[in-house]
Amino acid sequence: MQQLLISVLSDLNNTSADITASAVISPDGLPIATLLPNHLNADRVGAMSATLLALGNRSVHELACGELDQVMVKGKNGYILLSQAGENAVLALIAKESGKLGLILLDAKRAAKHIAEIL
């Protein structure tokens, strides 16, 4: 299963040069599969993703926005994007600020769907 997930992440990273890192994370923040640069720690990425996911879930429920689909954080140098990948996982990715956000969101949604099917 992990090899299948790594394959999905590899395809995602190779689809767009603007995606610099990706990971499949459990809702508790545990890394399931990752393709991260050496300077990023998988456990830290997982923990931060879980924190963002929890805040996103709480926000959409308290503000009556339905079920959480994606969380996006924009910094000066790029984006952090979390996409639900079924009930048991989240796709986390990091993309360059110069990237075409619409295409990145579309690629992330496709990858998240594939991850959900695997899990």
PDB file of C-alpha atoms in Angstrom:
ATOM      1  CA  MET A   1       0.000   0.000   0.000  1.00  0.00           C
ATOM      2  CA  GLN A   2       2.768   2.459   0.882  1.00  0.00           C
ATOM      3  CA  GLN A   3       4.386   1.945  -2.536  1.00  0.00           C
ATOM      4  CA  LEU A   4       1.075   2.779  -4.225  1.00  0.00           C
ATOM      5  CA  LEU A   5       0.798   5.956  -2.166  1.00  0.00           C
ATOM      6  CA  ILE A   6       4.401   6.927  -2.954  1.00  0.00           C
ATOM      7  CA  SER A   7       3.586   6.389  -6.631  1.00  0.00           C
ATOM      8  CA  VAL A   8       0.601   8.768  -6.382  1.00  0.00           C
ATOM      9  CA  LEU A   9       2.766  11.375  -4.640  1.00  0.00           C
ATOM     10  CA  SER A  10       5.520  10.972  -7.214  1.00  0.00           C
ATOM     11  CA  ASP A  11       3.035  11.432 -10.061  1.00  0.00           C
ATOM     12  CA  LEU A  12       1.662  14.530  -8.326  1.00  0.00           C
ATOM     13  CA  ASN A  13       5.106  16.057  -7.786  1.00  0.00           C
ATOM     14  CA  ASN A  14       6.098  15.284 -11.380  1.00  0.00           C
ATOM     15  CA  THR A  15       2.860  16.690 -12.820  1.00  0.00           C
ATOM     16  CA  SER A  16       3.776  20.198 -11.726  1.00  0.00           C
ATOM     17  CA  ALA A  17       7.226  21.658 -11.164  1.00  0.00           C
ATOM     18  CA  ASP A  18       5.472  24.055  -8.784  1.00  0.00           C
ATOM     19  CA  ILE A  19       4.713  21.294  -6.263  1.00  0.00           C
ATOM     20  CA  THR A  20       7.812  20.931  -4.115  1.00  0.00           C
ATOM     21  CA  ALA A  21       6.649  18.424  -1.488  1.00  0.00           C
ATOM     22  CA  SER A  22       3.745  16.108  -0.774  1.00  0.00           C
ATOM     23  CA  ALA A  23       2.641  13.712   1.929  1.00  0.00           C
ATOM     24  CA  VAL A  24      -0.217  11.482   2.969  1.00  0.00           C
ATOM     25  CA  ILE A  25      -1.007  12.148   6.615  1.00  0.00           C
ATOM     26  CA  SER A  26      -3.394  10.432   9.032  1.00  0.00           C
ATOM     27  CA  PRO A  27      -6.009  12.636  10.740  1.00  0.00           C
ATOM     28  CA  ASP A  28      -3.896  12.286  13.902  1.00  0.00           C
ATOM     29  CA  GLY A  29      -0.870  13.759  12.140  1.00  0.00           C
ATOM     30  CA  LEU A  30       1.093  10.575  11.524  1.00  0.00           C
ATOM     31  CA  PRO A  31       2.915  10.413   8.190  1.00  0.00           C
ATOM     32  CA  ILE A  32       1.667   7.496   6.075  1.00  0.00           C
ATOM     33  CA  ALA A  33       3.727   8.208   2.945  1.00  0.00           C
ATOM     34  CA  THR A  34       5.909  11.212   2.107  1.00  0.00           C
ATOM     35  CA  LEU A  35       7.940  12.756  -0.681  1.00  0.00           C
ATOM     36  CA  LEU A  36       9.641  15.621   1.101  1.00  0.00           C
ATOM     37  CA  PRO A  37      12.903  17.493   0.568  1.00  0.00           C
ATOM     38  CA  ASN A  38      15.643  16.654   3.063  1.00  0.00           C
ATOM     39  CA  HIS A  39      15.151  19.879   5.030  1.00  0.00           C
ATOM     40  CA  LEU A  40      11.555  18.959   5.946  1.00  0.00           C
ATOM     41  CA  ASN A  41      10.863  16.524   8.771  1.00  0.00           C
ATOM     42  CA  ALA A  42       7.953  14.154   8.078  1.00  0.00           C
ATOM     43  CA  ASP A  43       6.813  14.105  11.710  1.00  0.00           C
ATOM     44  CA  ARG A  44       6.735  17.907  11.862  1.00  0.00           C
ATOM     45  CA  VAL A  45       4.852  18.143   8.563  1.00  0.00           C
ATOM     46  CA  GLY A  46       2.363  15.608   9.907  1.00  0.00           C
ATOM     47  CA  ALA A  47       1.866  17.443  13.192  1.00  0.00           C
ATOM     48  CA  MET A  48       1.397  20.826  11.520  1.00  0.00           C
ATOM     49  CA  SER A  49      -0.993  19.305   8.979  1.00  0.00           C
ATOM     50  CA  ALA A  50      -3.111  17.790  11.750  1.00  0.00           C
ATOM     51  CA  THR A  51      -3.256  21.151  13.527  1.00  0.00           C
ATOM     52  CA  LEU A  52      -4.355  22.969  10.364  1.00  0.00           C
ATOM     53  CA  LEU A  53      -6.867  20.231   9.617  1.00  0.00           C
ATOM     54  CA  ALA A  54      -8.388  20.428  13.101  1.00  0.00           C
ATOM     55  CA  LEU A  55      -8.737  24.199  12.856  1.00  0.00           C
ATOM     56  CA  GLY A  56     -10.245  23.914   9.375  1.00  0.00           C
ATOM     57  CA  ASN A  57     -12.765  21.303  10.533  1.00  0.00           C
ATOM     58  CA  ARG A  58     -13.788  23.364  13.527  1.00  0.00           C
ATOM     59  CA  SER A  59     -14.129  26.507  11.407  1.00  0.00           C
ATOM     60  CA  VAL A  60     -16.339  25.002   8.692  1.00  0.00           C
ATOM     61  CA  HIS A  61     -18.597  23.352  11.269  1.00  0.00           C
ATOM     62  CA  GLU A  62     -18.981  26.420  13.491  1.00  0.00           C
ATOM     63  CA  LEU A  63     -19.550  28.691  10.495  1.00  0.00           C
ATOM     64  CA  ALA A  64     -22.000  26.248   8.855  1.00  0.00           C
ATOM     65  CA  CYS A  65     -19.913  25.730   5.723  1.00  0.00           C
ATOM     66  CA  GLY A  66     -20.526  21.972   5.463  1.00  0.00           C
ATOM     67  CA  GLU A  67     -17.819  19.334   5.404  1.00  0.00           C
ATOM     68  CA  LEU A  68     -14.172  20.332   5.086  1.00  0.00           C
ATOM     69  CA  ASP A  69     -12.739  19.797   1.612  1.00  0.00           C
ATOM     70  CA  GLN A  70      -9.467  21.745   1.560  1.00  0.00           C
ATOM     71  CA  VAL A  71      -7.362  24.039   3.719  1.00  0.00           C
ATOM     72  CA  MET A  72      -4.960  26.464   2.071  1.00  0.00           C
ATOM     73  CA  VAL A  73      -2.361  28.690   3.683  1.00  0.00           C
ATOM     74  CA  LYS A  74      -0.530  31.241   1.547  1.00  0.00           C
ATOM     75  CA  GLY A  75       2.849  32.590   2.519  1.00  0.00           C
ATOM     76  CA  LYS A  76       5.129  34.985   0.658  1.00  0.00           C
ATOM     77  CA  ASN A  77       7.055  32.092  -0.870  1.00  0.00           C
ATOM     78  CA  GLY A  78       4.343  29.530  -1.436  1.00  0.00           C
ATOM     79  CA  TYR A  79       1.272  27.598  -0.445  1.00  0.00           C
ATOM     80  CA  ILE A  80       0.474  24.815   1.967  1.00  0.00           C
ATOM     81  CA  LEU A  81      -2.541  22.855   0.770  1.00  0.00           C
ATOM     82  CA  LEU A  82      -4.397  20.130   2.640  1.00  0.00           C
ATOM     83  CA  SER A  83      -7.021  18.072   0.826  1.00  0.00           C
ATOM     84  CA  GLN A  84      -9.213  15.407   2.395  1.00  0.00           C
ATOM     85  CA  ALA A  85      -8.314  11.998   0.961  1.00  0.00           C
ATOM     86  CA  GLY A  86     -11.201   9.963   2.296  1.00  0.00           C
ATOM     87  CA  GLU A  87     -11.976   9.575   5.978  1.00  0.00           C
ATOM     88  CA  ASN A  88      -8.600   8.199   7.000  1.00  0.00           C
ATOM     89  CA  ALA A  89      -6.081  10.489   5.344  1.00  0.00           C
ATOM     90  CA  VAL A  90      -5.172  13.962   4.212  1.00  0.00           C
ATOM     91  CA  LEU A  91      -3.004  14.951   1.270  1.00  0.00           C
ATOM     92  CA  ALA A  92      -0.592  17.707   2.270  1.00  0.00           C
ATOM     93  CA  LEU A  93       1.419  19.530  -0.339  1.00  0.00           C
ATOM     94  CA  ILE A  94       3.690  22.523  -0.616  1.00  0.00           C
ATOM     95  CA  ALA A  95       3.710  24.577  -3.800  1.00  0.00           C
ATOM     96  CA  LYS A  96       5.666  27.555  -5.054  1.00  0.00           C
ATOM     97  CA  GLU A  97       4.028  30.980  -4.875  1.00  0.00           C
ATOM     98  CA  SER A  98       4.527  31.399  -8.620  1.00  0.00           C
ATOM     99  CA  GLY A  99       2.513  28.259  -9.365  1.00  0.00           C
ATOM    100  CA  LYS A 100      -0.810  28.258 -11.166  1.00  0.00           C
ATOM    101  CA  LEU A 101      -3.085  27.753  -8.190  1.00  0.00           C
ATOM    102  CA  GLY A 102      -6.066  26.479 -10.181  1.00  0.00           C
ATOM    103  CA  LEU A 103      -4.016  23.684 -11.729  1.00  0.00           C
ATOM    104  CA  ILE A 104      -2.401  22.825  -8.398  1.00  0.00           C
ATOM    105  CA  LEU A 105      -5.833  22.572  -6.745  1.00  0.00           C
ATOM    106  CA  LEU A 106      -7.099  20.360  -9.577  1.00  0.00           C
ATOM    107  CA  ASP A 107      -4.058  18.072  -9.404  1.00  0.00           C
ATOM    108  CA  ALA A 108      -4.390  17.869  -5.614  1.00  0.00           C
ATOM    109  CA  LYS A 109      -8.068  16.950  -5.834  1.00  0.00           C
ATOM    110  CA  ARG A 110      -7.322  14.156  -8.328  1.00  0.00           C
ATOM    111  CA  ALA A 111      -4.470  12.809  -6.212  1.00  0.00           C
ATOM    112  CA  ALA A 112      -6.593  12.943  -3.037  1.00  0.00           C
ATOM    113  CA  LYS A 113      -9.324  10.934  -4.763  1.00  0.00           C
ATOM    114  CA  HIS A 114      -6.778   8.328  -5.862  1.00  0.00           C
ATOM    115  CA  ILE A 115      -5.330   8.146  -2.336  1.00  0.00           C
ATOM    116  CA  ALA A 116      -8.823   7.620  -0.887  1.00  0.00           C
ATOM    117  CA  GLU A 117      -9.377   4.739  -3.316  1.00  0.00           C
ATOM    118  CA  ILE A 118      -6.102   3.107  -2.243  1.00  0.00           C
ATOM    119  CA  LEU A 119      -6.860   3.428   1.455  1.00  0.00           C
TER     120      LEU A 119
END
